[in-house]
Amino acid sequence: MKAVQIIQPNELKIIDVEKPVIDEKNNVLVKMTAAGICGSDVGIYHGTNAAATYPRIIGHEMVGRVAEVGPGVTQVKAGDRVIVNQVTSCGHCYPCRIGRGNVCDNLAVRGVHIDGGYREFLAVPESDCYLLPDSLSDKDAVMIEPTTIAIQSCTRAELKKDDMLLIYGSGALGSTILKIARLMCDHIIVADIVDDKLEAAKANGAKYTINVMKEDLVEKVKEYTEGHGSTVSIDSACTKDSLIQLLKATGNAGRVMTMGFSVAGTEVNQFLITSKELDVRGSRLQNKMFGKAIQLIHEGKLDLNGAVSHTFPLLKAQEAFDFVDSHDPSIRKIVLTFDCFE
Ligand code: MN
Ligand code: ZN
């Protein structure tokens, strides 16, 4: 079968690999139908993702149809449409024992540390398959994965109805966080450097917006929160000075969420955290959030249709990644399709 492998940074190849067979552990064979291209996939391609190892079959937004199941499988059957969990964990380390397998000491993310979904078939455990809602096409369903990342950050932030939330950065990550956050609280401020993105945020439920190129973030947040500052700030910009900016913009007793992966030094100071007794928390991947995302779709609270702007057949992955690099303004979500193998 065919697969897309990043041999080393900036070298993408279509390779032939053996079709996986199911066994006792990986007891469901999934025939891929759609795989999203995420910013982190682009990072692995270009060698800027510190977590990735090479060579790697990438792709962690994995949608397909169940082709075959092993004995004893009850949750799914052949023909079911599923999305596959990207996180695999060991189950016995400290984080796993306290129910936080997304930061397992032996964490292996599909498409990052182990081979992912840019291939015709994958064999995975039954417990990693989630049934898709009928309302969502296979290509739109890849958006469930980024949605789980957003649910994770809002959950880690313990976002509540009366919070005053600041979302810093309104790109792919920030706008997905907004979609989830607005289900949990009304007072949402979105900050970015692009007016178009801020306008879209307003249309999607942000109460206030701040263009940090033209306005002072900390001052404006104070103004929009009756002088207190935000009670929760989520960093979906993850730039060099975003953390200190959010420590300043967040009010006493607030929570500040980091989501970045940069190892570059950034200036912070203890006074900002101690004097306001801030909780600074990381949010990584997602912890059993696929079920929650799918439930929100079933309840009619979340609509993921229409986010995909372009599709490319898997065998044209190089073209797709080149197109991403062109930064064409029409790009929203790009999905690799597998019709070429029908
Ligand atoms: Mn992703
Ligand atoms: Zn573990």
Coordinates of C-alpha atoms and ligand atoms in Angstrom, one line a residue:
M1 CA 0.0 0.0 0.0
K2 CA 1.0 3.6 -0.4
A3 CA 2.1 6.0 2.3
V4 CA 3.5 9.5 2.7
Q5 CA 6.7 9.5 4.6
I6 CA 8.9 12.4 5.7
I7 CA 12.3 10.8 5.2
Q8 CA 14.1 13.7 6.8
P9 CA 13.2 17.4 7.1
N10 CA 12.1 18.8 3.8
E11 CA 12.1 15.5 2.1
L12 CA 8.6 14.0 1.4
K13 CA 8.2 10.7 -0.4
I14 CA 5.4 8.5 -1.5
I15 CA 6.5 5.0 -0.4
D16 CA 5.3 1.5 -0.6
V17 CA 4.8 -0.2 2.8
E18 CA 3.2 -3.5 3.8
K19 CA -0.5 -3.3 4.6
P20 CA -0.9 -3.8 8.4
V21 CA -2.6 -6.9 9.8
I22 CA -4.7 -6.8 12.9
D23 CA -3.5 -8.6 16.1
E24 CA -4.7 -8.9 19.7
K25 CA -3.8 -5.3 20.6
N26 CA -4.4 -3.5 17.3
N27 CA -7.6 -5.3 16.6
V28 CA -9.3 -2.9 14.1
L29 CA -8.2 -2.4 10.5
V30 CA -9.1 1.1 9.3
K31 CA -9.1 2.0 5.6
M32 CA -8.3 5.7 5.5
T33 CA -10.7 8.1 3.7
A34 CA -9.5 11.5 4.8
A35 CA -6.5 13.0 6.7
G36 CA -6.1 16.6 7.7
I37 CA -3.0 18.6 7.2
C38 CA -2.3 20.4 10.5
G39 CA 0.3 23.1 11.3
S40 CA 2.3 20.5 13.3
D41 CA 2.4 18.2 10.2
V42 CA 4.0 21.1 8.3
G43 CA 6.4 21.6 11.2
I44 CA 7.5 17.9 11.0
Y45 CA 7.9 18.3 7.2
H46 CA 10.1 21.3 7.7
G47 CA 12.0 20.0 10.7
T48 CA 10.7 22.5 13.1
N49 CA 8.8 20.1 15.4
A50 CA 11.1 19.2 18.2
A51 CA 9.0 16.1 19.2
A52 CA 9.1 14.4 15.8
T53 CA 11.5 11.5 14.9
Y54 CA 12.4 10.5 11.3
P55 CA 11.7 8.8 9.0
R56 CA 8.0 9.2 9.8
I57 CA 4.6 8.5 8.1
I58 CA 2.9 11.6 9.3
G59 CA -0.8 12.5 9.8
H60 CA -2.7 12.6 13.1
E61 CA -6.1 13.8 11.9
M62 CA -7.3 10.3 10.7
V63 CA -10.7 9.5 9.4
G64 CA -11.6 6.2 7.7
R65 CA -13.9 3.2 7.5
V66 CA -13.5 0.0 9.5
A67 CA -12.3 -2.7 7.0
E68 CA -11.9 -5.6 9.4
V69 CA -12.2 -6.4 13.1
G70 CA -10.6 -9.0 15.3
P71 CA -12.4 -11.4 17.6
G72 CA -14.1 -9.8 20.6
V73 CA -14.4 -6.4 19.1
T74 CA -17.8 -5.0 20.0
Q75 CA -17.6 -1.2 19.7
V76 CA -17.2 -1.0 15.9
K77 CA -18.0 -3.3 12.9
A78 CA -16.8 -3.4 9.3
G79 CA -18.2 -0.5 7.3
D80 CA -18.4 1.9 10.3
R81 CA -17.1 5.5 9.8
V82 CA -14.6 6.4 12.5
I83 CA -12.0 8.9 13.6
V84 CA -8.9 7.5 15.2
N85 CA -7.4 8.8 18.5
Q86 CA -3.9 10.2 17.9
V87 CA -2.7 9.7 21.5
T88 CA -1.3 6.4 22.7
S89 CA -0.1 6.0 26.3
C90 CA 1.4 3.2 28.4
G91 CA -1.3 2.9 31.1
H92 CA 1.0 2.4 34.0
C93 CA 3.2 5.5 34.6
Y94 CA 2.3 8.3 37.0
P95 CA 0.3 10.5 34.6
C96 CA -1.5 7.4 33.2
R97 CA -2.3 6.2 36.7
I98 CA -4.0 9.6 37.6
G99 CA -5.9 9.5 34.3
R100 CA -3.8 11.9 32.2
G101 CA -2.5 9.6 29.5
N102 CA -2.0 12.6 27.1
V103 CA 1.1 13.4 29.1
C104 CA 2.2 9.8 29.6
D105 CA 5.9 9.3 30.3
N106 CA 6.0 7.0 27.3
L107 CA 3.7 9.1 25.1
A108 CA 3.5 8.1 21.5
V109 CA 1.5 10.3 19.2
R110 CA 0.4 8.8 15.8
G111 CA 2.1 10.8 13.0
V112 CA 4.7 12.3 15.4
H113 CA 6.5 9.6 17.4
I114 CA 4.9 6.6 15.6
D115 CA 3.5 6.2 12.1
G116 CA 0.3 8.1 11.5
G117 CA -2.5 8.3 9.0
Y118 CA -1.1 9.3 5.6
R119 CA -1.4 5.7 4.4
E120 CA -4.1 3.5 3.0
F121 CA -4.7 1.3 6.1
L122 CA -3.9 1.4 9.8
A123 CA -4.4 -1.2 12.5
V124 CA -5.4 0.3 15.9
P125 CA -7.0 -0.8 19.1
E126 CA -10.8 -0.7 19.2
S127 CA -10.7 1.8 22.1
D128 CA -9.0 4.3 19.8
C129 CA -11.9 4.3 17.3
Y130 CA -14.8 6.8 17.6
L131 CA -17.9 6.6 15.5
L132 CA -18.6 9.6 13.3
P133 CA -22.0 11.5 13.4
D134 CA -24.0 11.0 10.1
S135 CA -24.2 14.8 9.8
L136 CA -20.5 15.1 9.0
S137 CA -18.7 14.0 5.8
D138 CA -15.4 12.1 6.1
K139 CA -13.4 15.2 5.1
D140 CA -15.2 17.5 7.4
A141 CA -14.8 15.0 10.2
V142 CA -11.0 15.6 10.4
M143 CA -11.9 18.8 12.2
I144 CA -13.0 16.7 15.2
E145 CA -9.3 16.3 16.1
P146 CA -8.4 20.0 16.4
T147 CA -11.7 20.4 18.3
T148 CA -10.5 18.0 20.9
I149 CA -7.4 20.1 21.4
A150 CA -9.7 23.1 22.0
I151 CA -11.8 21.2 24.5
Q152 CA -8.7 20.1 26.3
S153 CA -7.5 23.7 26.8
C154 CA -11.0 24.9 28.0
T155 CA -11.2 22.0 30.3
R156 CA -7.7 22.5 31.8
A157 CA -8.6 26.2 32.2
E158 CA -11.8 25.1 34.1
L159 CA -13.7 27.6 32.1
K160 CA -17.0 28.5 33.7
K161 CA -20.1 30.6 32.8
D162 CA -19.0 33.7 34.7
D163 CA -15.4 33.7 33.4
M164 CA -14.0 36.6 31.4
L165 CA -11.9 34.8 28.8
L166 CA -9.1 36.2 26.7
I167 CA -8.1 34.2 23.7
Y168 CA -4.7 35.5 22.4
G169 CA -4.3 34.5 18.7
S170 CA -7.2 33.8 16.3
G171 CA -5.6 31.5 13.8
A172 CA -6.6 27.8 13.3
L173 CA -6.1 27.0 17.0
G174 CA -7.6 30.2 18.5
S175 CA -10.7 30.2 16.3
T176 CA -11.4 26.5 17.3
I177 CA -11.0 27.4 20.9
L178 CA -13.5 30.2 20.4
K179 CA -16.0 27.7 19.0
I180 CA -15.8 25.6 22.2
A181 CA -15.4 28.5 24.7
R182 CA -18.6 30.2 23.6
L183 CA -20.5 27.1 24.7
M184 CA -19.1 27.6 28.1
C185 CA -19.0 31.4 28.7
D186 CA -20.2 34.6 27.2
H187 CA -17.6 37.2 28.1
I188 CA -14.9 36.5 25.5
I189 CA -12.2 38.8 24.3
V190 CA -10.1 37.8 21.2
A191 CA -6.8 39.4 20.4
D192 CA -4.9 39.1 17.1
I193 CA -2.9 41.2 14.7
V194 CA -5.2 40.7 11.6
D195 CA -8.4 42.7 11.4
D196 CA -10.1 40.0 9.2
K197 CA -9.5 37.4 11.8
L198 CA -10.9 39.6 14.5
E199 CA -14.0 40.3 12.5
A200 CA -14.5 36.6 12.0
A201 CA -14.1 36.1 15.8
K202 CA -16.8 38.7 16.4
A203 CA -19.1 36.9 14.0
N204 CA -18.4 33.7 15.9
G205 CA -19.2 35.0 19.3
A206 CA -16.4 37.1 20.7
K207 CA -17.8 40.0 22.7
Y208 CA -14.7 42.2 22.3
T209 CA -11.7 42.1 20.0
I210 CA -8.3 43.7 20.3
N211 CA -5.8 44.3 17.4
V212 CA -2.5 44.2 19.3
M213 CA -0.7 45.9 16.4
K214 CA -2.8 49.0 17.1
E215 CA -3.9 48.7 20.7
D216 CA -2.3 47.9 24.0
L217 CA -3.4 44.4 25.0
V218 CA -3.2 44.9 28.8
E219 CA -5.0 48.2 28.8
K220 CA -7.7 47.0 26.5
V221 CA -8.3 43.8 28.5
K222 CA -8.6 45.9 31.7
E223 CA -11.1 48.2 29.9
Y224 CA -13.2 45.2 28.8
T225 CA -13.2 43.5 32.2
E226 CA -14.2 46.5 34.4
G227 CA -10.6 46.9 35.5
H228 CA -10.0 43.4 36.8
G229 CA -8.2 41.7 33.9
S230 CA -9.2 38.4 32.3
T231 CA -10.1 35.5 34.7
V232 CA -8.8 33.0 32.1
S233 CA -6.3 33.7 29.3
I234 CA -5.5 31.1 26.7
D235 CA -2.3 31.5 24.6
S236 CA -3.1 30.3 21.1
A237 CA -0.6 32.7 19.5
C238 CA 2.4 31.2 21.3
T239 CA 4.8 33.9 20.3
K240 CA 8.0 35.0 22.1
D241 CA 6.3 37.6 24.3
S242 CA 2.8 36.1 24.6
L243 CA 3.3 34.5 28.0
I244 CA 4.4 37.6 29.8
Q245 CA 1.7 39.6 28.0
L246 CA -1.0 37.2 29.3
L247 CA 0.5 37.1 32.8
K248 CA 0.0 40.9 32.8
A249 CA -3.5 40.9 31.2
T250 CA -4.8 38.2 33.6
G251 CA -6.4 39.4 36.8
N252 CA -6.0 38.2 40.4
A253 CA -6.7 34.5 41.0
G254 CA -6.8 33.9 37.2
R255 CA -5.6 31.0 35.1
V256 CA -3.1 31.3 32.2
M257 CA -3.0 28.5 29.7
T258 CA 0.1 27.8 27.6
M259 CA -0.1 25.7 24.4
G260 CA 3.1 26.5 22.6
F261 CA 6.0 24.2 21.9
S262 CA 8.8 26.7 21.5
V263 CA 12.0 26.1 23.5
A264 CA 13.1 29.7 23.0
G265 CA 13.7 31.6 26.2
T266 CA 11.0 34.0 27.2
E267 CA 11.0 36.6 29.9
V268 CA 8.7 36.1 32.8
N269 CA 8.9 37.1 36.5
Q270 CA 7.7 35.6 39.7
F271 CA 6.0 38.7 41.0
L272 CA 3.4 38.6 38.2
I273 CA 2.4 35.1 39.1
T274 CA 2.8 35.2 42.9
S275 CA 1.2 38.6 43.6
K276 CA -1.9 37.6 41.7
E277 CA -1.7 34.0 42.7
L278 CA -2.1 32.9 39.0
D279 CA -2.4 29.3 37.9
V280 CA -0.1 28.9 34.9
R281 CA -1.1 25.6 33.2
G282 CA 0.0 23.8 30.1
S283 CA -2.5 22.1 27.8
R284 CA -1.2 19.4 25.5
L285 CA -3.0 17.3 22.9
Q286 CA -6.2 16.0 24.5
N287 CA -7.3 13.6 27.2
K288 CA -10.3 11.4 26.1
M289 CA -12.0 14.4 24.4
F290 CA -13.1 12.7 21.1
G291 CA -16.3 11.5 22.8
K292 CA -17.1 15.0 24.1
A293 CA -16.5 16.6 20.7
I294 CA -18.8 14.1 19.0
Q295 CA -21.4 14.5 21.7
L296 CA -21.5 18.3 21.1
I297 CA -22.1 17.6 17.4
H298 CA -24.9 15.2 18.1
E299 CA -26.5 17.8 20.5
G300 CA -26.4 20.3 17.7
K301 CA -24.1 22.6 19.6
L302 CA -21.1 22.3 17.3
D303 CA -21.1 22.4 13.5
L304 CA -17.8 21.5 11.9
N305 CA -19.1 21.7 8.3
G306 CA -17.5 24.1 5.9
A307 CA -14.0 24.4 7.5
V308 CA -12.3 22.5 4.7
S309 CA -11.1 24.8 1.9
H310 CA -9.0 22.4 -0.3
T311 CA -8.6 18.7 -0.9
F312 CA -5.7 16.8 -2.5
P313 CA -5.4 13.1 -3.2
L314 CA -2.9 11.4 -0.9
L315 CA -0.5 10.7 -3.9
K316 CA -0.3 14.5 -4.5
A317 CA 0.8 15.2 -0.9
Q318 CA 3.8 17.0 -2.2
E319 CA 1.6 19.4 -4.1
A320 CA -0.6 19.9 -1.0
F321 CA 2.4 20.8 1.2
D322 CA 3.8 23.1 -1.4
F323 CA 0.4 24.8 -1.5
V324 CA 0.5 25.2 2.3
D325 CA 3.9 26.8 1.9
S326 CA 2.5 29.3 -0.6
H327 CA 0.4 30.8 2.3
D328 CA -2.4 31.3 -0.2
P329 CA -5.0 33.5 1.7
S330 CA -7.8 31.1 0.6
I331 CA -6.3 28.3 2.8
R332 CA -8.3 27.2 5.8
K333 CA -8.2 23.4 6.2
I334 CA -6.6 21.2 3.7
V335 CA -7.5 17.5 3.6
L336 CA -5.8 14.6 1.9
T337 CA -8.3 12.2 0.3
F338 CA -8.0 8.5 -0.6
D339 CA -10.5 8.1 -3.5
C340 CA -7.5 7.4 -5.7
F341 CA -7.3 3.9 -4.1
E342 CA -11.0 2.9 -4.7
Ligands
MN1 MN -4.0 18.6 14.4
ZN2 ZN 1.9 6.2 30.7

